[in-house]
Coordinates of C-alpha atoms in Angstrom, one line a residue:
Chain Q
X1 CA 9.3 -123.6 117.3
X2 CA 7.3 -121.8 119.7
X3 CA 3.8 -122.1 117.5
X4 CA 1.9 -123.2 114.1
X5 CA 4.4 -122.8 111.1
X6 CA 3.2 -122.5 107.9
X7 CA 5.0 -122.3 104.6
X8 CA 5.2 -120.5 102.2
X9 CA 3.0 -117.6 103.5
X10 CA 2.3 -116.4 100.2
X11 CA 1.8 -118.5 96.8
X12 CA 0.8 -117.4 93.5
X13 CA 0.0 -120.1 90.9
X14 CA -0.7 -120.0 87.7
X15 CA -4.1 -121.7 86.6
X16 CA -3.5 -125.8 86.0
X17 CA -0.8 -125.9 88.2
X18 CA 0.3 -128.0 91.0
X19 CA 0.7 -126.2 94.8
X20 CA 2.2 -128.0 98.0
X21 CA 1.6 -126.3 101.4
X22 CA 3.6 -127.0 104.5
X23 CA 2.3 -127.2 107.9
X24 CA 4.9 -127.6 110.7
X25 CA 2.5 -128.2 114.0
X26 CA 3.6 -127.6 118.0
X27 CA 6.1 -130.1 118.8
X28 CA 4.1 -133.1 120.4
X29 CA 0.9 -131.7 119.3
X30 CA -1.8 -135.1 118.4
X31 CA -4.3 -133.6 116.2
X32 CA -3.3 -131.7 113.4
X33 CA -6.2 -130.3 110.9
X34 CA -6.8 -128.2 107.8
X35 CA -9.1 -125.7 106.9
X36 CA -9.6 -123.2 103.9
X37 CA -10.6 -119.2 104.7
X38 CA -11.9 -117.1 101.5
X39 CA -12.1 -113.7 101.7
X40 CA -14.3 -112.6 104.5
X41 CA -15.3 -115.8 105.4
X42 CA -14.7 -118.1 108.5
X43 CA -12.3 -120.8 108.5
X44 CA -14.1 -124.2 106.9
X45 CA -13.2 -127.9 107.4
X46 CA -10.8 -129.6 105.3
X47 CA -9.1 -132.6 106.9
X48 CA -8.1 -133.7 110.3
X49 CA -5.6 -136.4 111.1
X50 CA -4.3 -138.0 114.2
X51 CA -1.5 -138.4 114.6
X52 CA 0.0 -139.8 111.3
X53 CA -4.0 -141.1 110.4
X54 CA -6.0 -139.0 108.3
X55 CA -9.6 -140.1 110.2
X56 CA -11.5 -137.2 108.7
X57 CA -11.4 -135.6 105.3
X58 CA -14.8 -135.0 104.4
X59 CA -14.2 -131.6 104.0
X60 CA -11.4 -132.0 100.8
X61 CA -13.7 -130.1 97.8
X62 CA -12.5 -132.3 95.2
X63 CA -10.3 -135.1 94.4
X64 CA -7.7 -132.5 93.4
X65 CA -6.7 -131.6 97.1
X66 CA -4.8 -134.3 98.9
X67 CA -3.0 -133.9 102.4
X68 CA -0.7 -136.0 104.1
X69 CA 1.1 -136.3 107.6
X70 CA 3.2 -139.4 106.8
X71 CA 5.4 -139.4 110.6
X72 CA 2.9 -138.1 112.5
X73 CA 4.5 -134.5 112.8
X74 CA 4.9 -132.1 109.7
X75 CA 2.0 -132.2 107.4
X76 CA 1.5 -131.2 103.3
X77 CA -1.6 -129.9 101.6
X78 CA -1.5 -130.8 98.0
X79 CA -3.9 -128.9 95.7
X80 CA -3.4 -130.5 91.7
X81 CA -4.2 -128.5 88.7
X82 CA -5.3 -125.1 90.5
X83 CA -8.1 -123.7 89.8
X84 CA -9.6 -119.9 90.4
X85 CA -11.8 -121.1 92.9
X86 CA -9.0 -122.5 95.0
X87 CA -7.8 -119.2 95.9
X88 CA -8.0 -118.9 99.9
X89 CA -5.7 -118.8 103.0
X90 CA -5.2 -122.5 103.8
X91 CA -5.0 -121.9 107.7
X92 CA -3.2 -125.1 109.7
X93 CA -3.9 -125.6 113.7
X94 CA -2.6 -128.2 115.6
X95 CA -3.8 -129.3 119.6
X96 CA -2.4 -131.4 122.2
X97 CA -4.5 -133.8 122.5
X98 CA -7.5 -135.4 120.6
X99 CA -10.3 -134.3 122.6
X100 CA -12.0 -131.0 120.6
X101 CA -12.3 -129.1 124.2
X102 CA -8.2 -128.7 124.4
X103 CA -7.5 -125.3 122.7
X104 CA -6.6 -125.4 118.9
X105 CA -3.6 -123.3 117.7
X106 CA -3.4 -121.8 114.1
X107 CA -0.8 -120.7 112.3
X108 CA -0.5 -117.7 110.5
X109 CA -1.7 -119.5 107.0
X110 CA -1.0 -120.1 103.5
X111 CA -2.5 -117.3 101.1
X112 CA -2.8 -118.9 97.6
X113 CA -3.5 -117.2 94.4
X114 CA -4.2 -118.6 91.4
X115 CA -3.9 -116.6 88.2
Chain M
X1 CA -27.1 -125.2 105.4
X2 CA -25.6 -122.7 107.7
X3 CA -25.0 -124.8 111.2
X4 CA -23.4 -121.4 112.4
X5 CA -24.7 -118.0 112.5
X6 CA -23.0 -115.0 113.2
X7 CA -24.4 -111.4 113.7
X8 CA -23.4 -108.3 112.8
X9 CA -21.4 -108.8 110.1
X10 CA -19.6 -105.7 111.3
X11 CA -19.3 -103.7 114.4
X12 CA -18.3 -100.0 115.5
X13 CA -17.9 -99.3 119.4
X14 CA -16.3 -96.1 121.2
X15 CA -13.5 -96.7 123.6
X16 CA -15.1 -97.9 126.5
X17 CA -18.3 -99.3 125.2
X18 CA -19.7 -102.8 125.0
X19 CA -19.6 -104.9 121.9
X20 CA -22.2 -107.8 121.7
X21 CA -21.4 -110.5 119.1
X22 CA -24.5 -112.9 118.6
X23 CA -24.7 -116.7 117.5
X24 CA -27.0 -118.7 116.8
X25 CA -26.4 -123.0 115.8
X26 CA -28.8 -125.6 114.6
X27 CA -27.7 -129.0 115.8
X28 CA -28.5 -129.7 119.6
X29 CA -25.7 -131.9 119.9
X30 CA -23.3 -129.2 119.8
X31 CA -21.3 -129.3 123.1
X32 CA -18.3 -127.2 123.0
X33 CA -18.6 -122.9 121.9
X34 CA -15.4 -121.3 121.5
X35 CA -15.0 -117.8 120.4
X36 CA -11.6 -117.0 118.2
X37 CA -10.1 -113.6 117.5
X38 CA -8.1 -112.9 114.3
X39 CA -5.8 -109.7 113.5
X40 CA -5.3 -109.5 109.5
X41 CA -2.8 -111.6 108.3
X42 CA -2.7 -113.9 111.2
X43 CA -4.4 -117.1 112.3
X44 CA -7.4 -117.0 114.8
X45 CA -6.3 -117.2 118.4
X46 CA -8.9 -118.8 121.1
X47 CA -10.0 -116.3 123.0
X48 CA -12.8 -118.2 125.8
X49 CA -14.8 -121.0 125.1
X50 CA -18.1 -122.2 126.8
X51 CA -19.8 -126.1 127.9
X52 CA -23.2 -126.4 127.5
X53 CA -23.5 -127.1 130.8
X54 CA -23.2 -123.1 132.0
X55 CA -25.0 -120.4 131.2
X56 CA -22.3 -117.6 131.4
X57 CA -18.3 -117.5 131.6
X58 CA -16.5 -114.6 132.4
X59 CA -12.5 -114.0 131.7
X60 CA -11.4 -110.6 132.0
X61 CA -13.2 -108.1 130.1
X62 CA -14.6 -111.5 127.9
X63 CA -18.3 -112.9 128.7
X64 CA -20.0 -115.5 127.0
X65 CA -23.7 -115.9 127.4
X66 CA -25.2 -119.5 126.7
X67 CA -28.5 -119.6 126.0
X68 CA -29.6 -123.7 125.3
X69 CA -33.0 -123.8 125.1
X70 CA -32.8 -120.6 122.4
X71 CA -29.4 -122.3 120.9
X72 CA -27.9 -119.1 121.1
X73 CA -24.6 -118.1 123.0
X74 CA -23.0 -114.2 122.7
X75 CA -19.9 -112.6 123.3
X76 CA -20.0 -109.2 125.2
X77 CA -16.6 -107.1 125.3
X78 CA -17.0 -104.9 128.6
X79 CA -14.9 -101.5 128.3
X80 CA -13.6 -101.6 124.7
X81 CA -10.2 -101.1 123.5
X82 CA -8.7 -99.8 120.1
X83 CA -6.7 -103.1 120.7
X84 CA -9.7 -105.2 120.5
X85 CA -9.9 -104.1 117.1
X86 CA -10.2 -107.6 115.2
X87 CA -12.6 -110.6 113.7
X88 CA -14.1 -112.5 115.9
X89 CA -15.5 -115.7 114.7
X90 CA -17.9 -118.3 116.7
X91 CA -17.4 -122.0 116.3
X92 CA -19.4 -125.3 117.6
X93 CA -18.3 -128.6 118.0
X94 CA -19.6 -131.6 119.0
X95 CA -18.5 -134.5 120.5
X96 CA -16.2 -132.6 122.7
X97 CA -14.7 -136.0 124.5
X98 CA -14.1 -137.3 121.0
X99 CA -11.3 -137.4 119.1
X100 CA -11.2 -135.3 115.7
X101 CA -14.1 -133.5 115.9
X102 CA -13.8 -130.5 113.3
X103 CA -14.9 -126.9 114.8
X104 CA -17.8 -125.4 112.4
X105 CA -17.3 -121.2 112.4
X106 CA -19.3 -118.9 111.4
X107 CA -18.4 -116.3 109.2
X108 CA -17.2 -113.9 111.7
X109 CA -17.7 -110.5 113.0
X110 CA -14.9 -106.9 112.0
X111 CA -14.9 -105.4 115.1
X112 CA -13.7 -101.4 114.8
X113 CA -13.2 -99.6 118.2
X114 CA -12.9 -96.2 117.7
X115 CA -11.1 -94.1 119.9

């Protein structure tokens, strides 16, 4: 496809359960990254990866989120036994290269909400 | 910490005004200032970005003003559209010529033209 493709747009989860969001990136696109927007807030850091290396996931809040990218192209965010505070638009971008000055493309993002 | 921060929260212009979007950043290390645009329900889109090295950048109706020693940088909107209508967020980087390095945002400006 032509852009960022995210799936599914819209989640609702029940609290304790597990979530898996997709993240299809820009065909040939290097870096692929993660971030989580609440409500009225700016996108924040989650994880990065290069290729199929995750080199950065400092910003994961717990142990319950896990994100893979095992062949370097589409990429899963796992969130395990949701909780309320986990409700956000998980927002995937994807760039061309690995230097941070080549423009970063977003997709339209996952909305999760957790019950 | 904050390492981001964005003024006004919100922001009503007339058709044809100027809108001013302010930033300020704490680490001097910082090397790459892009400003994103985001329409509701879809991902942030890059809309200019700035080097330290410059103290103004001009695309269209878009300028950023870099202010170093201040740490500050701006966005001004010439001429004002209903279309501009949006969020506008201000990120830092650093490390630009490094792989993997995450953008920080701030927590964004609602823009309302009015016409």
């Amino acid at each position: 496809g032509a852009g960022v493709s995210q799936s599914p747009r819209y989640k609702v989860a029940k609290r304790g359960q597990d979530v898996a969001l997709r993240c299809d990136p820009i065909s040939g696109h290097v870096s692929l990254f993660w971030y989580q927007q609440a409500l009225g807030q700016g996108p924040e850091f989650l994880t990065y990866f290069q290729n199929e290396a995750q080199l950065d996931k400092s910003g994961l809040p717990s142990d319950r989120f896990f994100a893979e990218r095992p062949e370097g192209s589409v990429s899963t965010l796992k969130i395990q036994r949701t909780q309320q505070e986990d409700s956000a638009v998980y927002l995937c971008a994807s760039r061309f290269s690995g230097r941070v000055s080549g423009e970063l493309f977003f997709g339209e993002g996952s909305r999760l909400t957790v019950l | 910490q904050q390492q981001v921060k964005q003024s006004p929260q919100s922001l009503i212009v007339q058709k044809g005004g100027i809108s001013i979007i302010n930033c300020a950043y704490e680490n001097t290390a910082f090397d790459y200032f892009p400003w994103y645009q985001q329409f509701p329900g879809k991902g942030p889109a890059l809309l200019i970005a700035i080097r330290p090295d410059v103290s103004e950048k001009k695309e269209g109706r878009f300028t950023i003003s870099f202010n170093k020693s201040a740490k500050q940088f701006s966005l001004h909107i010439m001429d004002s559209q209903p279309g501009d209508s949006a969020t506008y967020f201000c990120a830092a980087s650093l490390g630009s010529n490094q792989a993997g390095t995450a953008l920080i945002f701030g927590k964004g400006t609602t823009l309302s033209v009015s016409s």
